[in-house]
Amino acid sequence: HDKVPIVLVIEPDSLPNLSTNRADARCGNSATVAAYKTGITYAVQRIGEMAPGASIYLDAGHGGWLGWKNNMQDFVSTIQGL
């Protein structure tokens, strides 16, 4: 299995949702925000340790979603906070 490429997709849509849907109680409550930030950070770090040859795709939405200036600024802050 060492020669088989591994690509992992981490949490499709979760990080963009943290940026654009904070007003929605299902996405923006403190427990959900903390769970996503802690969980995603843990997953990326742990996978990096355990499978250093794996490629990790951390979903960042798309330009139509995050391309608006206010959305992109908040998304960059979200990523920096991980």
mmCIF file of N, CA and C in Angstrom:
data_model
loop_
_atom_site.group_PDB
_atom_site.id
_atom_site.type_symbol
_atom_site.label_atom_id
_atom_site.label_comp_id
_atom_site.label_asym_id
_atom_site.label_seq_id
_atom_site.Cartn_x
_atom_site.Cartn_y
_atom_site.Cartn_z
ATOM 1 N N HIS A 1 0.797 -1.202 0.000
ATOM 2 C CA HIS A 1 0.000 0.000 0.000
ATOM 3 C C HIS A 1 0.838 1.264 0.000
ATOM 4 N N ASP A 2 2.137 1.163 0.237
ATOM 5 C CA ASP A 2 3.001 2.347 0.273
ATOM 6 C C ASP A 2 3.082 3.049 -1.080
ATOM 7 N N LYS A 3 2.789 2.320 -2.158
ATOM 8 C CA LYS A 3 2.900 2.912 -3.490
ATOM 9 C C LYS A 3 1.553 3.386 -4.032
ATOM 10 N N VAL A 4 0.504 3.202 -3.269
ATOM 11 C CA VAL A 4 -0.819 3.641 -3.698
ATOM 12 C C VAL A 4 -1.031 5.068 -3.196
ATOM 13 N N PRO A 5 -1.314 6.007 -4.104
ATOM 14 C CA PRO A 5 -1.542 7.379 -3.655
ATOM 15 C C PRO A 5 -2.813 7.470 -2.794
ATOM 16 N N ILE A 6 -2.722 8.246 -1.756
ATOM 17 C CA ILE A 6 -3.859 8.443 -0.866
ATOM 18 C C ILE A 6 -4.197 9.926 -0.847
ATOM 19 N N VAL A 7 -5.451 10.236 -1.111
ATOM 20 C CA VAL A 7 -5.939 11.611 -1.041
ATOM 21 C C VAL A 7 -7.150 11.600 -0.121
ATOM 22 N N LEU A 8 -7.128 12.426 0.901
ATOM 23 C CA LEU A 8 -8.228 12.499 1.852
ATOM 24 C C LEU A 8 -8.923 13.849 1.737
ATOM 25 N N VAL A 9 -10.242 13.813 1.719
ATOM 26 C CA VAL A 9 -11.046 15.039 1.683
ATOM 27 C C VAL A 9 -11.540 15.281 3.096
ATOM 28 N N ILE A 10 -11.184 16.417 3.648
ATOM 29 C CA ILE A 10 -11.547 16.739 5.030
ATOM 30 C C ILE A 10 -12.742 17.683 5.055
ATOM 31 N N GLU A 11 -13.815 17.235 5.664
ATOM 32 C CA GLU A 11 -15.004 18.028 5.955
ATOM 33 C C GLU A 11 -15.507 18.910 4.823
ATOM 34 N N PRO A 12 -16.035 18.323 3.762
ATOM 35 C CA PRO A 12 -16.599 19.161 2.702
ATOM 36 C C PRO A 12 -17.648 20.131 3.252
ATOM 37 N N ASP A 13 -17.505 21.352 2.920
ATOM 38 C CA ASP A 13 -18.437 22.438 3.240
ATOM 39 C C ASP A 13 -18.417 22.925 4.685
ATOM 40 N N SER A 14 -17.791 22.247 5.603
ATOM 41 C CA SER A 14 -17.901 22.674 7.000
ATOM 42 C C SER A 14 -17.222 24.016 7.262
ATOM 43 N N LEU A 15 -16.014 24.207 6.766
ATOM 44 C CA LEU A 15 -15.320 25.466 7.024
ATOM 45 C C LEU A 15 -15.988 26.646 6.312
ATOM 46 N N PRO A 16 -16.411 26.489 5.059
ATOM 47 C CA PRO A 16 -17.150 27.595 4.464
ATOM 48 C C PRO A 16 -18.451 27.897 5.222
ATOM 49 N N ASN A 17 -19.122 26.866 5.703
ATOM 50 C CA ASN A 17 -20.341 27.097 6.484
ATOM 51 C C ASN A 17 -20.056 27.890 7.750
ATOM 52 N N LEU A 18 -18.923 27.656 8.363
ATOM 53 C CA LEU A 18 -18.567 28.422 9.563
ATOM 54 C C LEU A 18 -18.422 29.903 9.240
ATOM 55 N N SER A 19 -18.038 30.202 8.017
ATOM 56 C CA SER A 19 -17.856 31.597 7.620
ATOM 57 C C SER A 19 -19.137 32.266 7.180
ATOM 58 N N THR A 20 -19.998 31.539 6.499
ATOM 59 C CA THR A 20 -21.146 32.197 5.871
ATOM 60 C C THR A 20 -22.468 31.958 6.579
ATOM 61 N N ASN A 21 -22.528 31.024 7.495
ATOM 62 C CA ASN A 21 -23.807 30.682 8.121
ATOM 63 C C ASN A 21 -23.814 30.839 9.632
ATOM 64 N N ARG A 22 -23.013 31.747 10.140
ATOM 65 C CA ARG A 22 -22.948 31.930 11.601
ATOM 66 C C ARG A 22 -24.262 32.402 12.200
ATOM 67 N N ALA A 23 -25.089 33.069 11.415
ATOM 68 C CA ALA A 23 -26.371 33.540 11.939
ATOM 69 C C ALA A 23 -27.367 32.396 12.134
ATOM 70 N N ASP A 24 -27.117 31.272 11.493
ATOM 71 C CA ASP A 24 -27.973 30.094 11.639
ATOM 72 C C ASP A 24 -27.557 29.356 12.912
ATOM 73 N N ALA A 25 -28.481 29.177 13.813
ATOM 74 C CA ALA A 25 -28.168 28.551 15.105
ATOM 75 C C ALA A 25 -27.588 27.146 14.953
ATOM 76 N N ARG A 26 -27.898 26.462 13.854
ATOM 77 C CA ARG A 26 -27.359 25.113 13.650
ATOM 78 C C ARG A 26 -25.889 25.143 13.262
ATOM 79 N N CYS A 27 -25.440 26.231 12.672
ATOM 80 C CA CYS A 27 -24.054 26.333 12.205
ATOM 81 C C CYS A 27 -23.201 27.249 13.072
ATOM 82 N N GLY A 28 -23.806 28.289 13.619
ATOM 83 C CA GLY A 28 -23.025 29.319 14.287
ATOM 84 C C GLY A 28 -22.975 29.240 15.794
ATOM 85 N N ASN A 29 -23.608 28.215 16.377
ATOM 86 C CA ASN A 29 -23.560 28.152 17.844
ATOM 87 C C ASN A 29 -22.152 27.774 18.293
ATOM 88 N N SER A 30 -21.819 28.140 19.496
ATOM 89 C CA SER A 30 -20.441 27.976 19.974
ATOM 90 C C SER A 30 -20.000 26.519 20.014
ATOM 91 N N ALA A 31 -20.901 25.605 20.319
ATOM 92 C CA ALA A 31 -20.535 24.182 20.372
ATOM 93 C C ALA A 31 -20.173 23.657 18.985
ATOM 94 N N THR A 32 -20.961 24.034 17.982
ATOM 95 C CA THR A 32 -20.688 23.578 16.617
ATOM 96 C C THR A 32 -19.390 24.170 16.107
ATOM 97 N N VAL A 33 -19.199 25.460 16.313
ATOM 98 C CA VAL A 33 -17.967 26.119 15.868
ATOM 99 C C VAL A 33 -16.753 25.468 16.530
ATOM 100 N N ALA A 34 -16.811 25.259 17.827
ATOM 101 C CA ALA A 34 -15.686 24.637 18.549
ATOM 102 C C ALA A 34 -15.442 23.217 18.064
ATOM 103 N N ALA A 35 -16.508 22.457 17.847
ATOM 104 C CA ALA A 35 -16.352 21.067 17.395
ATOM 105 C C ALA A 35 -15.688 21.005 16.025
ATOM 106 N N TYR A 36 -16.132 21.855 15.105
ATOM 107 C CA TYR A 36 -15.517 21.856 13.776
ATOM 108 C C TYR A 36 -14.065 22.292 13.839
ATOM 109 N N LYS A 37 -13.793 23.395 14.519
ATOM 110 C CA LYS A 37 -12.418 23.891 14.559
ATOM 111 C C LYS A 37 -11.483 22.894 15.236
ATOM 112 N N THR A 38 -11.905 22.356 16.357
ATOM 113 C CA THR A 38 -11.074 21.392 17.070
ATOM 114 C C THR A 38 -10.938 20.095 16.278
ATOM 115 N N GLY A 39 -12.050 19.617 15.744
ATOM 116 C CA GLY A 39 -12.048 18.349 15.016
ATOM 117 C C GLY A 39 -11.235 18.391 13.742
ATOM 118 N N ILE A 40 -11.387 19.460 12.980
ATOM 119 C CA ILE A 40 -10.649 19.567 11.728
ATOM 120 C C ILE A 40 -9.156 19.720 11.994
ATOM 121 N N THR A 41 -8.815 20.547 12.956
ATOM 122 C CA THR A 41 -7.401 20.712 13.319
ATOM 123 C C THR A 41 -6.808 19.380 13.751
ATOM 124 N N TYR A 42 -7.524 18.655 14.602
ATOM 125 C CA TYR A 42 -7.053 17.347 15.069
ATOM 126 C C TYR A 42 -6.876 16.384 13.895
ATOM 127 N N ALA A 43 -7.875 16.319 13.019
ATOM 128 C CA ALA A 43 -7.821 15.387 11.891
ATOM 129 C C ALA A 43 -6.621 15.660 11.001
ATOM 130 N N VAL A 44 -6.400 16.913 10.643
ATOM 131 C CA VAL A 44 -5.283 17.261 9.766
ATOM 132 C C VAL A 44 -3.950 16.941 10.439
ATOM 133 N N GLN A 45 -3.807 17.307 11.709
ATOM 134 C CA GLN A 45 -2.555 17.033 12.419
ATOM 135 C C GLN A 45 -2.310 15.532 12.571
ATOM 136 N N ARG A 46 -3.328 14.807 12.961
ATOM 137 C CA ARG A 46 -3.177 13.363 13.210
ATOM 138 C C ARG A 46 -2.902 12.604 11.918
ATOM 139 N N ILE A 47 -3.628 12.947 10.856
ATOM 140 C CA ILE A 47 -3.384 12.293 9.569
ATOM 141 C C ILE A 47 -1.975 12.611 9.089
ATOM 142 N N GLY A 48 -1.550 13.856 9.254
ATOM 143 C CA GLY A 48 -0.189 14.234 8.870
ATOM 144 C C GLY A 48 0.868 13.427 9.609
ATOM 145 N N GLU A 49 0.614 13.136 10.870
ATOM 146 C CA GLU A 49 1.546 12.333 11.666
ATOM 147 C C GLU A 49 1.523 10.865 11.244
ATOM 148 N N MET A 50 0.338 10.322 11.064
ATOM 149 C CA MET A 50 0.175 8.894 10.830
ATOM 150 C C MET A 50 0.347 8.488 9.365
ATOM 151 N N ALA A 51 0.095 9.398 8.453
ATOM 152 C CA ALA A 51 0.196 9.091 7.025
ATOM 153 C C ALA A 51 0.852 10.265 6.306
ATOM 154 N N PRO A 52 2.142 10.486 6.576
ATOM 155 C CA PRO A 52 2.809 11.666 6.026
ATOM 156 C C PRO A 52 2.835 11.713 4.500
ATOM 157 N N GLY A 53 2.640 10.585 3.846
ATOM 158 C CA GLY A 53 2.635 10.568 2.383
ATOM 159 C C GLY A 53 1.278 10.861 1.781
ATOM 160 N N ALA A 54 0.257 10.971 2.610
ATOM 161 C CA ALA A 54 -1.091 11.223 2.104
ATOM 162 C C ALA A 54 -1.258 12.699 1.757
ATOM 163 N N SER A 55 -2.019 12.935 0.715
ATOM 164 C CA SER A 55 -2.390 14.310 0.365
ATOM 165 C C SER A 55 -3.711 14.622 1.045
ATOM 166 N N ILE A 56 -3.821 15.819 1.574
ATOM 167 C CA ILE A 56 -5.041 16.220 2.277
ATOM 168 C C ILE A 56 -5.660 17.395 1.535
ATOM 169 N N TYR A 57 -6.929 17.237 1.166
ATOM 170 C CA TYR A 57 -7.689 18.317 0.556
ATOM 171 C C TYR A 57 -8.595 18.878 1.632
ATOM 172 N N LEU A 58 -8.360 20.109 2.022
ATOM 173 C CA LEU A 58 -9.181 20.785 3.020
ATOM 174 C C LEU A 58 -10.162 21.671 2.274
ATOM 175 N N ASP A 59 -11.424 21.298 2.294
ATOM 176 C CA ASP A 59 -12.430 21.958 1.469
ATOM 177 C C ASP A 59 -12.551 23.434 1.799
ATOM 178 N N ALA A 60 -12.565 24.244 0.747
ATOM 179 C CA ALA A 60 -12.671 25.691 0.918
ATOM 180 C C ALA A 60 -13.820 26.284 0.121
ATOM 181 N N GLY A 61 -14.799 25.480 -0.209
ATOM 182 C CA GLY A 61 -15.939 26.000 -0.946
ATOM 183 C C GLY A 61 -15.556 26.354 -2.374
ATOM 184 N N HIS A 62 -16.227 27.330 -2.944
ATOM 185 C CA HIS A 62 -15.951 27.747 -4.313
ATOM 186 C C HIS A 62 -16.142 29.264 -4.428
ATOM 187 N N GLY A 63 -15.671 29.820 -5.522
ATOM 188 C CA GLY A 63 -15.685 31.266 -5.708
ATOM 189 C C GLY A 63 -17.062 31.899 -5.682
ATOM 190 N N GLY A 64 -18.064 31.153 -6.149
ATOM 191 C CA GLY A 64 -19.415 31.679 -6.114
ATOM 192 C C GLY A 64 -19.961 31.797 -4.704
ATOM 193 N N TRP A 65 -19.413 31.024 -3.818
ATOM 194 C CA TRP A 65 -19.841 31.017 -2.422
ATOM 195 C C TRP A 65 -18.989 31.977 -1.609
ATOM 196 N N LEU A 66 -17.685 31.839 -1.730
ATOM 197 C CA LEU A 66 -16.765 32.625 -0.912
ATOM 198 C C LEU A 66 -16.109 33.778 -1.663
ATOM 199 N N GLY A 67 -16.466 33.961 -2.926
ATOM 200 C CA GLY A 67 -15.829 34.990 -3.724
ATOM 201 C C GLY A 67 -16.212 36.416 -3.348
ATOM 202 N N TRP A 68 -17.284 36.573 -2.596
ATOM 203 C CA TRP A 68 -17.679 37.901 -2.139
ATOM 204 C C TRP A 68 -16.696 38.368 -1.072
ATOM 205 N N LYS A 69 -16.331 39.634 -1.116
ATOM 206 C CA LYS A 69 -15.279 40.163 -0.246
ATOM 207 C C LYS A 69 -15.519 39.846 1.238
ATOM 208 N N ASN A 70 -16.732 40.073 1.736
ATOM 209 C CA ASN A 70 -16.968 39.829 3.160
ATOM 210 C C ASN A 70 -16.888 38.340 3.501
ATOM 211 N N ASN A 71 -17.318 37.479 2.584
ATOM 212 C CA ASN A 71 -17.229 36.043 2.836
ATOM 213 C C ASN A 71 -15.774 35.575 2.854
ATOM 214 N N MET A 72 -14.988 36.060 1.899
ATOM 215 C CA MET A 72 -13.594 35.637 1.815
ATOM 216 C C MET A 72 -12.807 36.101 3.037
ATOM 217 N N GLN A 73 -13.017 37.323 3.478
ATOM 218 C CA GLN A 73 -12.299 37.824 4.652
ATOM 219 C C GLN A 73 -12.610 36.978 5.877
ATOM 220 N N ASP A 74 -13.869 36.641 6.065
ATOM 221 C CA ASP A 74 -14.245 35.832 7.213
ATOM 222 C C ASP A 74 -13.695 34.424 7.099
ATOM 223 N N PHE A 75 -13.679 33.883 5.882
ATOM 224 C CA PHE A 75 -13.143 32.532 5.673
ATOM 225 C C PHE A 75 -11.651 32.489 5.982
ATOM 226 N N VAL A 76 -10.914 33.506 5.527
ATOM 227 C CA VAL A 76 -9.479 33.564 5.819
ATOM 228 C C VAL A 76 -9.261 33.629 7.322
ATOM 229 N N SER A 77 -10.062 34.386 8.032
ATOM 230 C CA SER A 77 -9.966 34.450 9.505
ATOM 231 C C SER A 77 -10.264 33.091 10.126
ATOM 232 N N THR A 78 -11.251 32.397 9.573
ATOM 233 C CA THR A 78 -11.598 31.058 10.091
ATOM 234 C C THR A 78 -10.402 30.116 9.939
ATOM 235 N N ILE A 79 -9.790 30.101 8.768
ATOM 236 C CA ILE A 79 -8.640 29.221 8.515
ATOM 237 C C ILE A 79 -7.464 29.605 9.405
ATOM 238 N N GLN A 80 -7.220 30.899 9.563
ATOM 239 C CA GLN A 80 -6.110 31.330 10.408
ATOM 240 C C GLN A 80 -6.319 30.933 11.855
ATOM 241 N N GLY A 81 -7.585 30.786 12.261
ATOM 242 C CA GLY A 81 -7.896 30.430 13.642
ATOM 243 C C GLY A 81 -7.788 28.946 13.944
ATOM 244 N N LEU A 82 -7.467 28.142 12.935
ATOM 245 C CA LEU A 82 -7.376 26.681 13.184
ATOM 246 C C LEU A 82 -6.072 26.303 13.837
#
